[in-house]
PDB file of C-alpha atoms and ligand atoms in Angstrom:
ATOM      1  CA  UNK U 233       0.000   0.000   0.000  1.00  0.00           C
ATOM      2  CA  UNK U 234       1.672   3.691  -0.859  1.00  0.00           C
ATOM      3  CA  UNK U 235       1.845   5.752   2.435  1.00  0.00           C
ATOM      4  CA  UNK U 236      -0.215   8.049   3.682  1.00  0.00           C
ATOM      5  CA  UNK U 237      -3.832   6.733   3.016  1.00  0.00           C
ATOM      6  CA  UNK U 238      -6.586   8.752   4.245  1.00  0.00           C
ATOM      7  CA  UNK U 239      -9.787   6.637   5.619  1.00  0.00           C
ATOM      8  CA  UNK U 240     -13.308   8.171   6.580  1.00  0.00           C
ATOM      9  CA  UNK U 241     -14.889   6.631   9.312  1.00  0.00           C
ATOM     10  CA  UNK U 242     -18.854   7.794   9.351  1.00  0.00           C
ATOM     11  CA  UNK U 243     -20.272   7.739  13.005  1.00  0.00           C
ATOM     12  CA  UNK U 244     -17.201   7.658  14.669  1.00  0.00           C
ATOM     13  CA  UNK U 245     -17.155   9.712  17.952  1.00  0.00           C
ATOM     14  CA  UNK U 246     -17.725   6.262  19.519  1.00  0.00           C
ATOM     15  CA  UNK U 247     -18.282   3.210  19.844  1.00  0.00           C
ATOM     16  CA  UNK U 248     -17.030   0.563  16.784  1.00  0.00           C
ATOM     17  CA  UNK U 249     -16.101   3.781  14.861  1.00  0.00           C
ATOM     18  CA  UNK U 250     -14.108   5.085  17.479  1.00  0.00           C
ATOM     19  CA  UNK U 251     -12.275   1.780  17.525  1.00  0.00           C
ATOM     20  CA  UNK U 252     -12.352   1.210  13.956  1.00  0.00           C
ATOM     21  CA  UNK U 253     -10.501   4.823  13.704  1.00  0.00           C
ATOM     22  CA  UNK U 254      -7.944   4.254  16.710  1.00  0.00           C
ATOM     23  CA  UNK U 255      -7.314   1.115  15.185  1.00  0.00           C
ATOM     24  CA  UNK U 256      -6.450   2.620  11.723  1.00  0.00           C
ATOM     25  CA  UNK U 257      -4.539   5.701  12.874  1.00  0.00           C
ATOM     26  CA  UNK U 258      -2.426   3.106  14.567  1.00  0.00           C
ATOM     27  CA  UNK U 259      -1.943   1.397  11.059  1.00  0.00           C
ATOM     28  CA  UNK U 260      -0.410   4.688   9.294  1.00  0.00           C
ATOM     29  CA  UNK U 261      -3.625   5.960   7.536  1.00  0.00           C
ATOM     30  CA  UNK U 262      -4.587   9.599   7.950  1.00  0.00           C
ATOM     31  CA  UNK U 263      -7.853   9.216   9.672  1.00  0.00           C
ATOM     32  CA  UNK U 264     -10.914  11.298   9.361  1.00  0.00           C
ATOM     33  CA  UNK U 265     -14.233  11.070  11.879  1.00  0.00           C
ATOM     34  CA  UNK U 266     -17.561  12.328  11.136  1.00  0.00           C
ATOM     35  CA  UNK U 267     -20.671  12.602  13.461  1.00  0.00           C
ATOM     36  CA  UNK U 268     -23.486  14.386  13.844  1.00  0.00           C
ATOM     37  CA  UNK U 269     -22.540  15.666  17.411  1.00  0.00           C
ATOM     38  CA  UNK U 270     -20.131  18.412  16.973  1.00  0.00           C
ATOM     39  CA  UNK U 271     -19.347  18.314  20.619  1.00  0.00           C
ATOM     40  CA  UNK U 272     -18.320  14.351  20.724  1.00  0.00           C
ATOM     41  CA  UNK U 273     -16.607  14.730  17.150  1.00  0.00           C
ATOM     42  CA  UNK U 274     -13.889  17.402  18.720  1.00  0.00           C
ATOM     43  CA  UNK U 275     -13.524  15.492  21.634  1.00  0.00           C
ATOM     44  CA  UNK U 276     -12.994  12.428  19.661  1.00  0.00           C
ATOM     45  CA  UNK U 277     -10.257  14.859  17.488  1.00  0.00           C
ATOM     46  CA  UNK U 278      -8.371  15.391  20.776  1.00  0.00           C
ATOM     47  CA  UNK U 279      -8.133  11.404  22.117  1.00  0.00           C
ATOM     48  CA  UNK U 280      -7.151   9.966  19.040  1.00  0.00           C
ATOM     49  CA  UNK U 281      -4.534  12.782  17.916  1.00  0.00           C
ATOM     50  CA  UNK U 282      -4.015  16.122  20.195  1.00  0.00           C
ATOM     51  CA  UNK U 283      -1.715  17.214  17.246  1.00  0.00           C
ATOM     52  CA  UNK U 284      -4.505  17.380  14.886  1.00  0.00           C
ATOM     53  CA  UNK U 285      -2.135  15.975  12.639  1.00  0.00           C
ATOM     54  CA  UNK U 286      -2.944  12.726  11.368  1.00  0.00           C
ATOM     55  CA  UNK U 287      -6.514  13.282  12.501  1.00  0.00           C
ATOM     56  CA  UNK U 288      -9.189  15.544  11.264  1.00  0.00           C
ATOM     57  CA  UNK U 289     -13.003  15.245  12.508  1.00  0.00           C
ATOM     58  CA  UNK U 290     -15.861  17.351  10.950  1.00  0.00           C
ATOM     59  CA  UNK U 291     -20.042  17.409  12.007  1.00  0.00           C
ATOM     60  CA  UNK U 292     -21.778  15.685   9.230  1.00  0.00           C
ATOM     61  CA  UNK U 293     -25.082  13.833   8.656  1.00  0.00           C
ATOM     62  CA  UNK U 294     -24.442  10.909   6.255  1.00  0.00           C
ATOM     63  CA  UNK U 295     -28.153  11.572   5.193  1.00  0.00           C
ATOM     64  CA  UNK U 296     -27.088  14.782   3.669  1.00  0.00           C
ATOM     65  CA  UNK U 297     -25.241  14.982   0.624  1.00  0.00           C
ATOM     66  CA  UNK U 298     -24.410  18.064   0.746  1.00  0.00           C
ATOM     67  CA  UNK U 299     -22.937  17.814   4.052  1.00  0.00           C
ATOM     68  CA  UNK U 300     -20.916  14.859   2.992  1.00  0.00           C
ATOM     69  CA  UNK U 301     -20.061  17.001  -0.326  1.00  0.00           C
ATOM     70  CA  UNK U 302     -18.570  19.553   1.995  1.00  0.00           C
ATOM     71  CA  UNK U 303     -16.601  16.666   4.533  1.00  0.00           C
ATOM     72  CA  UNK U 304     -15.185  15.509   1.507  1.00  0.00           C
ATOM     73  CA  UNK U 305     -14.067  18.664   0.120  1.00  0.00           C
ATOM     74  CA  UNK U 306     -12.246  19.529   3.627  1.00  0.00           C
ATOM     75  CA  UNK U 307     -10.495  16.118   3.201  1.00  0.00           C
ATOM     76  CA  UNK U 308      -9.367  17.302  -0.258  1.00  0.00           C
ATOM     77  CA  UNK U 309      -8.001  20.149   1.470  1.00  0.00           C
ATOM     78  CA  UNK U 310      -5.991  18.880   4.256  1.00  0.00           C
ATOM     79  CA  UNK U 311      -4.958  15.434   2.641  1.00  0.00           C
ATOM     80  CA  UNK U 312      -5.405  14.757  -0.609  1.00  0.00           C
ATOM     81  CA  UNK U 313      -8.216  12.730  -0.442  1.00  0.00           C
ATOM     82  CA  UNK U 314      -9.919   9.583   0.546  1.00  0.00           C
ATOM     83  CA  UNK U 315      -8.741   6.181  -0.239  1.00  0.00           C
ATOM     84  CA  UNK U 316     -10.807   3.929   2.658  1.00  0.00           C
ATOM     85  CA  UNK U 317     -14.249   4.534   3.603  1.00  0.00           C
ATOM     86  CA  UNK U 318     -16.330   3.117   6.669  1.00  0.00           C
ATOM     87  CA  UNK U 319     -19.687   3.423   6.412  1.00  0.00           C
ATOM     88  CA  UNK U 320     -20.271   3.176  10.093  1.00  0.00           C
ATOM     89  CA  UNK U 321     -23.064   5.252  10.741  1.00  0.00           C
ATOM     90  CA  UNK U 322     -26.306   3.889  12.036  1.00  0.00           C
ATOM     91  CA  UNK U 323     -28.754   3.995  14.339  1.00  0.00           C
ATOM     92  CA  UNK U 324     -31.313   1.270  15.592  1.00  0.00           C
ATOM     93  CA  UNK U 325     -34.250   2.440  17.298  1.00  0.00           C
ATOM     94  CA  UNK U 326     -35.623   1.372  20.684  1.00  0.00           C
ATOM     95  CA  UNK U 327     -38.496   2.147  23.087  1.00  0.00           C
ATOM     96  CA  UNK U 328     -38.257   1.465  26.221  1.00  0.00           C
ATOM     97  CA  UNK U 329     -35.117  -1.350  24.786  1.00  0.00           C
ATOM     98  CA  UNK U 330     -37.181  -2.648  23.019  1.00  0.00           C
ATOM     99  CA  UNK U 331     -37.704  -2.896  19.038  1.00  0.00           C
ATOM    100  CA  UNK U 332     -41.487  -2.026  17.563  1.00  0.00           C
ATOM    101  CA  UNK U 333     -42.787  -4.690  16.150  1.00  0.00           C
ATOM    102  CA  UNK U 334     -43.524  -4.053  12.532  1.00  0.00           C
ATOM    103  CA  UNK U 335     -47.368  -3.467  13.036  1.00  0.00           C
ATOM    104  CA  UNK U 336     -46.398  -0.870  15.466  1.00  0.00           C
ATOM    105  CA  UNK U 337     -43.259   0.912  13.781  1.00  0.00           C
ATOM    106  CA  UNK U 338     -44.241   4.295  12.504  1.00  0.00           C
ATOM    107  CA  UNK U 339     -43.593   5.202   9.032  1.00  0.00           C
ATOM    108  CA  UNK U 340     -41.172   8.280  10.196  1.00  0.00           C
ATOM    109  CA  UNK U 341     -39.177   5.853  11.491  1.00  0.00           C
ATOM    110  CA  UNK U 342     -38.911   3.455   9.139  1.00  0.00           C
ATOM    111  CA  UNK U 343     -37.806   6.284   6.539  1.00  0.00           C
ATOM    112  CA  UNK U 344     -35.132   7.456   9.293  1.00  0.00           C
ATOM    113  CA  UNK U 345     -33.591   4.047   9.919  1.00  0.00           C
ATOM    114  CA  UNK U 346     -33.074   3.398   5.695  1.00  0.00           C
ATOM    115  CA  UNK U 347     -32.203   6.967   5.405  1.00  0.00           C
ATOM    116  CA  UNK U 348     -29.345   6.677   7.628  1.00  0.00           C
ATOM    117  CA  UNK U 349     -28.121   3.284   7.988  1.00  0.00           C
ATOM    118  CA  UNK U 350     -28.600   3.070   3.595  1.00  0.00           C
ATOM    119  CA  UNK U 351     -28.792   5.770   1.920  1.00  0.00           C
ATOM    120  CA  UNK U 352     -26.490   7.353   4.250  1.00  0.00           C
ATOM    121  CA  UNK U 353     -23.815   4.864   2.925  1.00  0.00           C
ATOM    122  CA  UNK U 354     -25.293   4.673  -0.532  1.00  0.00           C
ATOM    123  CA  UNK U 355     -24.321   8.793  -0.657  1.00  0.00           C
ATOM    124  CA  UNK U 356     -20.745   8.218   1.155  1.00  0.00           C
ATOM    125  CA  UNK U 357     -20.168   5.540  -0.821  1.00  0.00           C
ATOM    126  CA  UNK U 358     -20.725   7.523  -4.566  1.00  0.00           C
ATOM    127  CA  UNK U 359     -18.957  10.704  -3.233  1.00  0.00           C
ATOM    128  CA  UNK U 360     -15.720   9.172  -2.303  1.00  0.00           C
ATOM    129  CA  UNK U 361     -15.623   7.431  -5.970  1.00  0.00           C
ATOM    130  CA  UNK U 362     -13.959  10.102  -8.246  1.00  0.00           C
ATOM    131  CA  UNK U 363     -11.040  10.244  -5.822  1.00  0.00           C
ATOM    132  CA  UNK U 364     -10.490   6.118  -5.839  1.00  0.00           C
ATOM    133  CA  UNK U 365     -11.075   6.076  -9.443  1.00  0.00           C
ATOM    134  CA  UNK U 366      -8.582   8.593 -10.246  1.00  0.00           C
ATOM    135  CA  UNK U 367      -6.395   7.072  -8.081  1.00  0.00           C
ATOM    136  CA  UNK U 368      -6.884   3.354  -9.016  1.00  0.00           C
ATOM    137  CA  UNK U 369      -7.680   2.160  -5.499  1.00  0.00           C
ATOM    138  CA  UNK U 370      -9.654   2.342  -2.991  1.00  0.00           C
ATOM    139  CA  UNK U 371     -11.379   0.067  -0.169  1.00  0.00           C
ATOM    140  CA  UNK U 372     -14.842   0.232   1.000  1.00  0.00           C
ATOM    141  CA  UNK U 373     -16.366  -1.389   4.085  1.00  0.00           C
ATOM    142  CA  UNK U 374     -19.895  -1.878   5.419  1.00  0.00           C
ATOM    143  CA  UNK U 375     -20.654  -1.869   8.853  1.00  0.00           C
ATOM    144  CA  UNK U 376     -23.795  -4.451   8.337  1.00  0.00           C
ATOM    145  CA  UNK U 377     -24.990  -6.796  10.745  1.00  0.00           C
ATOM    146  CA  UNK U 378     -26.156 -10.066  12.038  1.00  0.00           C
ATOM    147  CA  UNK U 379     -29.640  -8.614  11.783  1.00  0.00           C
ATOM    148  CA  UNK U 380     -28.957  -8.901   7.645  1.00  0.00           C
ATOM    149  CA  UNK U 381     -27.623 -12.305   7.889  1.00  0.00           C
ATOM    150  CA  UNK U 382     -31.042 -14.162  10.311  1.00  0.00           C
ATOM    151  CA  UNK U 383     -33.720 -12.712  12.124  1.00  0.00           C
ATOM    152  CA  UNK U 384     -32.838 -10.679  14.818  1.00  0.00           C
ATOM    153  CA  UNK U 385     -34.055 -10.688  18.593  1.00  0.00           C
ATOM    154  CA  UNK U 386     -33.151  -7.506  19.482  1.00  0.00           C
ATOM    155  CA  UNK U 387     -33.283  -5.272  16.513  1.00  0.00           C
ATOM    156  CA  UNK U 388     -36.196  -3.918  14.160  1.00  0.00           C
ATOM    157  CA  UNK U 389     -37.534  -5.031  10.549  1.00  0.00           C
ATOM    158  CA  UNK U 390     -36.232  -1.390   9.188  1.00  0.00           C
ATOM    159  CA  UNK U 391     -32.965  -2.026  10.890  1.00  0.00           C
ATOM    160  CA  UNK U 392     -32.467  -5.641   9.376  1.00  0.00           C
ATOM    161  CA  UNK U 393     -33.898  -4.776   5.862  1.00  0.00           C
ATOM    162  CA  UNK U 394     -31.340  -1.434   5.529  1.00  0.00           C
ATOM    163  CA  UNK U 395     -28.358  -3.452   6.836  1.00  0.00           C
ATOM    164  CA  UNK U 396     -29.582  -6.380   4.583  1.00  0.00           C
ATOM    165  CA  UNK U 397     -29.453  -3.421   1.642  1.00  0.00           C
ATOM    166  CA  UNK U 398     -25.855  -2.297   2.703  1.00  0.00           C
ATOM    167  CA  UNK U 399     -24.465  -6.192   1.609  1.00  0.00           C
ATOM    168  CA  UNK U 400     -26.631  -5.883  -1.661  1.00  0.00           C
ATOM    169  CA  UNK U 401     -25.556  -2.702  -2.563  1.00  0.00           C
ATOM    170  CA  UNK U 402     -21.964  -3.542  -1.855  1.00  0.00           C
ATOM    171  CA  UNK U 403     -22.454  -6.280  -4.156  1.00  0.00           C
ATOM    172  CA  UNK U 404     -23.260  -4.495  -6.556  1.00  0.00           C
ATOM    173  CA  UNK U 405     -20.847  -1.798  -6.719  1.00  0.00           C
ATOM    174  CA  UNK U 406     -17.833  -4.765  -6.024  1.00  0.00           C
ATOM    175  CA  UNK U 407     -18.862  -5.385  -9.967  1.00  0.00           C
ATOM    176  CA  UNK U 408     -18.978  -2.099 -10.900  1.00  0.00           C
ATOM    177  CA  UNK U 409     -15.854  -0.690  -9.553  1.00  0.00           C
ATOM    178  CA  UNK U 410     -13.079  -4.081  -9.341  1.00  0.00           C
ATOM    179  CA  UNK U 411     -11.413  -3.044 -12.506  1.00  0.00           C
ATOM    180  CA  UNK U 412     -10.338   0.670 -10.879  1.00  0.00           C
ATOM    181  CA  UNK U 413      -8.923  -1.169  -8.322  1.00  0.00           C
ATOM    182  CA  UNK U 414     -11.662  -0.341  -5.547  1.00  0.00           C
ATOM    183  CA  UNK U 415     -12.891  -3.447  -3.267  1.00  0.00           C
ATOM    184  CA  UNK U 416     -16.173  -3.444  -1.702  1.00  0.00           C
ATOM    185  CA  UNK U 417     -16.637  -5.707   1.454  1.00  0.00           C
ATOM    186  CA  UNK U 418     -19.198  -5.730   4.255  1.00  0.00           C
ATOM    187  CA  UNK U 419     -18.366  -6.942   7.970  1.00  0.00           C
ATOM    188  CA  UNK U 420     -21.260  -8.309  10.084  1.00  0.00           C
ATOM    189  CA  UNK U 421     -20.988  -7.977  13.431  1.00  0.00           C
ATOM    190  CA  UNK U 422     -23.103  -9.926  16.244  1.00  0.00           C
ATOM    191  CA  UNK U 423     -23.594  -8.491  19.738  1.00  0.00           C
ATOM    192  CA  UNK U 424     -20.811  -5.705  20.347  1.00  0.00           C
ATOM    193  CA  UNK U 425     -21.225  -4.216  23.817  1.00  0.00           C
ATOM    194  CA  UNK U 426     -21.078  -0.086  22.789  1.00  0.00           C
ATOM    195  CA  UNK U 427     -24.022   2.461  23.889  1.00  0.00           C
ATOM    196  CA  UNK U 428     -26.145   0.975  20.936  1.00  0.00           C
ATOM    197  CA  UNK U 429     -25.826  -2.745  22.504  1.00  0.00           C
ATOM    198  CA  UNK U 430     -26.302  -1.188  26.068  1.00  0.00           C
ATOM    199  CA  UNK U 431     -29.826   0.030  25.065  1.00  0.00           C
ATOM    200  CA  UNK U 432     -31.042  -3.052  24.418  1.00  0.00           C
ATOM    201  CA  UNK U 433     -30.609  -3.825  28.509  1.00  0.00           C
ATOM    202  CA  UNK U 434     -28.716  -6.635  30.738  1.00  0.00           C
ATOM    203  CA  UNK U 435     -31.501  -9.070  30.051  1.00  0.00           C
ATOM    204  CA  UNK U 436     -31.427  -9.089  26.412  1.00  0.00           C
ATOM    205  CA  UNK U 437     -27.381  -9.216  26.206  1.00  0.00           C
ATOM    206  CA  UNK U 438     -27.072 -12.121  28.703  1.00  0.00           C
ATOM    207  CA  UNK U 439     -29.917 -14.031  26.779  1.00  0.00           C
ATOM    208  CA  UNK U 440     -27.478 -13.275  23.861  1.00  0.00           C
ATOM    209  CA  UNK U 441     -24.455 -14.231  25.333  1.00  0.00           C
ATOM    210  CA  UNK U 442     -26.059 -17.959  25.824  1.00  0.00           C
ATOM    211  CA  UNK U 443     -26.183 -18.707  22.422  1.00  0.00           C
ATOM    212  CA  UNK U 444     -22.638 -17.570  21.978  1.00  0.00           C
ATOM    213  CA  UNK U 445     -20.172 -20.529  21.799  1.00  0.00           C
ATOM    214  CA  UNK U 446     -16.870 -18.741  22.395  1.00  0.00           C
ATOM    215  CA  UNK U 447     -18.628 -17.269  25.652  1.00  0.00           C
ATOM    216  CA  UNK U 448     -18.693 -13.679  25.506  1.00  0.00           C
ATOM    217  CA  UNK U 449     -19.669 -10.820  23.860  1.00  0.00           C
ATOM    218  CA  UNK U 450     -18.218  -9.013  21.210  1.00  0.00           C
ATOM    219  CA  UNK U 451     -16.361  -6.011  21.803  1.00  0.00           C
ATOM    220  CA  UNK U 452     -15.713  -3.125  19.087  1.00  0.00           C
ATOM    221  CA  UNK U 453     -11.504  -4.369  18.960  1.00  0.00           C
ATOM    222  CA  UNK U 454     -13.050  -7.555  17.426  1.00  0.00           C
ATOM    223  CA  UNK U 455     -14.734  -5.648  14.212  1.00  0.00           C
ATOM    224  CA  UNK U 456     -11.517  -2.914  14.446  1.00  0.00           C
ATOM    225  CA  UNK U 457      -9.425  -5.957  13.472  1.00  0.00           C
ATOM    226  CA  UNK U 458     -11.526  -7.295  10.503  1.00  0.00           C
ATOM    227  CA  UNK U 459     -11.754  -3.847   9.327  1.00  0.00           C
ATOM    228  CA  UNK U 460      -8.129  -3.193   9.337  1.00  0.00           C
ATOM    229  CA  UNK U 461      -7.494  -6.096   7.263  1.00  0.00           C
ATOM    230  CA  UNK U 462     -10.105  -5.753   4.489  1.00  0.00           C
ATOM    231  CA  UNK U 463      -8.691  -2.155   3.850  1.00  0.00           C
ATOM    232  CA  UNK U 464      -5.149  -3.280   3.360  1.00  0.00           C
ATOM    233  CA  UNK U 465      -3.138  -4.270   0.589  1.00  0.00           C
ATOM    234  CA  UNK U 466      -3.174  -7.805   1.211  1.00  0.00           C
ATOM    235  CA  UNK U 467      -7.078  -8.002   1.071  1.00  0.00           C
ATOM    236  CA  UNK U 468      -7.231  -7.302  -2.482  1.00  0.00           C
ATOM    237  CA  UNK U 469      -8.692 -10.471  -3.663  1.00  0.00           C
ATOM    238  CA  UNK U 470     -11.910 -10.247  -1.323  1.00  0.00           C
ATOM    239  CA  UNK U 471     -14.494  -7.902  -2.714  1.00  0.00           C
ATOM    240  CA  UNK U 472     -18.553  -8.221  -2.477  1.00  0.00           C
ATOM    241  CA  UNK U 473     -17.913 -10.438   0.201  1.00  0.00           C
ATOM    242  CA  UNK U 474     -19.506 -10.515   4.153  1.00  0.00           C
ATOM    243  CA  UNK U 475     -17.435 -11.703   7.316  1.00  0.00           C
ATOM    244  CA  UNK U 476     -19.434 -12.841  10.212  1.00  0.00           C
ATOM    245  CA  UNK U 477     -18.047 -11.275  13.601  1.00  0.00           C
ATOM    246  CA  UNK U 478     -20.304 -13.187  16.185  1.00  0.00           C
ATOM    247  CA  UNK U 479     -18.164 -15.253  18.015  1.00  0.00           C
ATOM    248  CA  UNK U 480     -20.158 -17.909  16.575  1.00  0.00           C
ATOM    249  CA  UNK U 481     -23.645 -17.470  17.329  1.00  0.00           C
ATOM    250  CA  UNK U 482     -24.420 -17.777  14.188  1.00  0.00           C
ATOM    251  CA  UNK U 483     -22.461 -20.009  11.210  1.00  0.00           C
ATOM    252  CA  UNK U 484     -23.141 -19.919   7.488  1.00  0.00           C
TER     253      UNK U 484
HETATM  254  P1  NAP F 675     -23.169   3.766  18.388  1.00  0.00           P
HETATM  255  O1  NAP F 675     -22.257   3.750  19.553  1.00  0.00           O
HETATM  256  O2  NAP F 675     -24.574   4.229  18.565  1.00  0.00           O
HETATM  257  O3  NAP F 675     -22.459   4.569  17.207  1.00  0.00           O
HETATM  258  C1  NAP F 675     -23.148   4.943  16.046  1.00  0.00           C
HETATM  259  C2  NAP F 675     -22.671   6.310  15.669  1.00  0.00           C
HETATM  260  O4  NAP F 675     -23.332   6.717  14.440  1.00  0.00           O
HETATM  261  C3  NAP F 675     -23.015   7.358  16.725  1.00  0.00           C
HETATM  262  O5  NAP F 675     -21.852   8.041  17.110  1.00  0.00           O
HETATM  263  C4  NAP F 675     -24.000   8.255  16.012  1.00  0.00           C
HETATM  264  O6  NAP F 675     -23.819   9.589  16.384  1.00  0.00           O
HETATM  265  C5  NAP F 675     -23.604   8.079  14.560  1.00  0.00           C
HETATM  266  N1  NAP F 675     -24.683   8.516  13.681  1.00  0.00           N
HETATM  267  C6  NAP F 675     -26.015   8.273  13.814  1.00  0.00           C
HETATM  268  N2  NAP F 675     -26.693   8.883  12.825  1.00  0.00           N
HETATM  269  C7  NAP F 675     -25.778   9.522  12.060  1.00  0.00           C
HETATM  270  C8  NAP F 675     -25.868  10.323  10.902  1.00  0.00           C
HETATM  271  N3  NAP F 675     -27.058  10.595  10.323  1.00  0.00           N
HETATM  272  N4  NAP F 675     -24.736  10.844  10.368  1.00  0.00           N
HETATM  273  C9  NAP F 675     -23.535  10.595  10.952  1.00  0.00           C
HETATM  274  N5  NAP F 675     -23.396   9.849  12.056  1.00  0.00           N
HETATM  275  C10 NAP F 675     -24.503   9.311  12.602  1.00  0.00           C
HETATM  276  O7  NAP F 675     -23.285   2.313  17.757  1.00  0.00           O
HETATM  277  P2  NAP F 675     -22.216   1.161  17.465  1.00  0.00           P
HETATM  278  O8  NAP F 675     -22.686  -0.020  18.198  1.00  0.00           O
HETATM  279  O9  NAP F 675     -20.825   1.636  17.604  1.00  0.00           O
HETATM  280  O10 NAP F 675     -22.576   0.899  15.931  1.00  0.00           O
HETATM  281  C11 NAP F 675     -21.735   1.248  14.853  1.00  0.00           C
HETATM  282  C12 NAP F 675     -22.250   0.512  13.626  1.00  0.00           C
HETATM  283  O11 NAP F 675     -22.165  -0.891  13.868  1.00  0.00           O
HETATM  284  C13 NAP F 675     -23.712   0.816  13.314  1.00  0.00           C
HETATM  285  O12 NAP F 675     -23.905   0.898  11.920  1.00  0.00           O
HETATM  286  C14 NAP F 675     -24.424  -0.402  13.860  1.00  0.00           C
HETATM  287  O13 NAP F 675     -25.639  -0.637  13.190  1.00  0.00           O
HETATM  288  C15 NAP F 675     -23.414  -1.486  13.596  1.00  0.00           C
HETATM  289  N6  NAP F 675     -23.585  -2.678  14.416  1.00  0.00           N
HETATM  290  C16 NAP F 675     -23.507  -2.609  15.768  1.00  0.00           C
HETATM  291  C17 NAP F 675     -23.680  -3.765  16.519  1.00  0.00           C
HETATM  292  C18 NAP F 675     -23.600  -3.769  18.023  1.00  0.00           C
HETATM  293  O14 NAP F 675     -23.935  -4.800  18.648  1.00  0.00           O
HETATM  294  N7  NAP F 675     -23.153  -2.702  18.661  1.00  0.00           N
HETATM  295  C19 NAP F 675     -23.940  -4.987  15.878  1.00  0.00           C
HETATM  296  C20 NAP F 675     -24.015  -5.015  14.497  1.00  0.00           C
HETATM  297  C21 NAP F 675     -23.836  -3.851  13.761  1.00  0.00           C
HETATM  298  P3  NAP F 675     -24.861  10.462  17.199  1.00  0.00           P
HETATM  299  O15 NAP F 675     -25.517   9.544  18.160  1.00  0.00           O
HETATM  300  O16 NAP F 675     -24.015  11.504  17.796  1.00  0.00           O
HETATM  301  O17 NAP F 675     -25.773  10.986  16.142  1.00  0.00           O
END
């Protein structure tokens, strides 16, 4: 790989962003965070990189393309470019930690969840094109989920179907995009205890943990360290593909 990559991590303040861009940074790549909390983004800046060096972090919604025009743009700016993207961004919503059931989920939120989790990566993913074209390589990853993979116990039918669309679309655009030298790969992850898994409750992640055969939950290290490998060099032979990160609980 020539030096001084530049990966975008989307929703990345915390959580398996935050890891996935600690992770990175320690790998050599310039890394850059969005999120849409402006507050949490700068403080993310700071613990990753007080220099500001190697690290730049901006307030974006991954809904908005012209927000994520503007991101990119900045990139441009300060380094050239970017030649890894993580569509990490997502959100799965709960009431009470607890999914709606289909005949109860509202319409509103329904759009939100595809908005975000989808077409939020759908956008990220065309913007960052020109430069990885232009530059004959580029990596993309999908933060998906077991929720695509079976049905899920814990999260909704929006949640499942738009992380379901993030390993078709990725599909997809693998095809497309293999002979300028970009790779498109999805990751799904099981349970991964961050402040999404914690709002499911104790309960639910200890009835989890039971079907788990290596005995514990995932933590966000564990999809960090898939990530870092489908983004480098050697991974260039896996495109359109899906890992499984569950410790198990679920083999296909
Ligand atoms: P998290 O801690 O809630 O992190 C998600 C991040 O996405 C938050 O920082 C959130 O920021 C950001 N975000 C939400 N909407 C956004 C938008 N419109 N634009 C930009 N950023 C936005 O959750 P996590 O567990 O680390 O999840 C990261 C990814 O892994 C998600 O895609 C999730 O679906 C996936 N995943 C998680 C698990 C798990 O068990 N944890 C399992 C499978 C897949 P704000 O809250 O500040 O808006």
């Amino acid at each position: 790989m020539p030096a001084a990559k530049t990966a975008l991590i989307t929703g990345a303040r915390r959580g398996i962003g935050f890891e996935i861009a600690t992770k990175l940074l320690g790998q050599g790549f310039a890394v850059v965070i969005c999120d849409t909390d402006a507050e949490g983004v700068g403080k993310a800046v700071q613990s990753l990189d007080k220099s500001g060096q190697r690290v730049m972090g901006q307030c974006c919604d991954v809904r908005d393309e012209a927000s994520v025009a503007s991101l990119i743009q900045a990139v441009e700016v300060k380094f050239g470019g970017i030649d890894v993207l993580v569509n990490n961004a997502g959100i799965s919503p709960k009431h009470n930690g607890k999914r709606a059931p289909v005949a109860q989920t509202d319409v509103s939120e329904w759009r939100e969840v595809l908005d975000i989790n989808l077409t939020g990566a759908f956008i990220c993913s065309k913007l960052v094109l020109p430069h990885m074209k232009s530059a004959r390589w580029g990596r993309i990853v999908n933060i998906s989920s077991q929720a695509a993979r079976t049905a899920s116990m814990i999260a909704g039918a929006h949640y499942a179907a738009s992380k379901a669309g993030m390993l078709a679309m990725a599909r997809t655009l693998a095809a497309e995009v293999g002979p300028d030298g970009i790779t498109v790969n999805c990751v799904a992850p099981g349970r991964i205890m961050t402040p999404m898994a914690d709002e499911a409750g104790e309960q639910a992640n200890a009835e989890y943990l039971k079907r788990i055969p290596v005995n514990r939950l995932g933590v966000p290290a564990d999809v960090a360290n898939v990530v870092a490998f489908l983004v480098s060099e050697e991974a260039s032979f896996l495109t359109g593909t899906v890992i499984d990160i569950n410790g198990g609980s679920l083999m296909i």
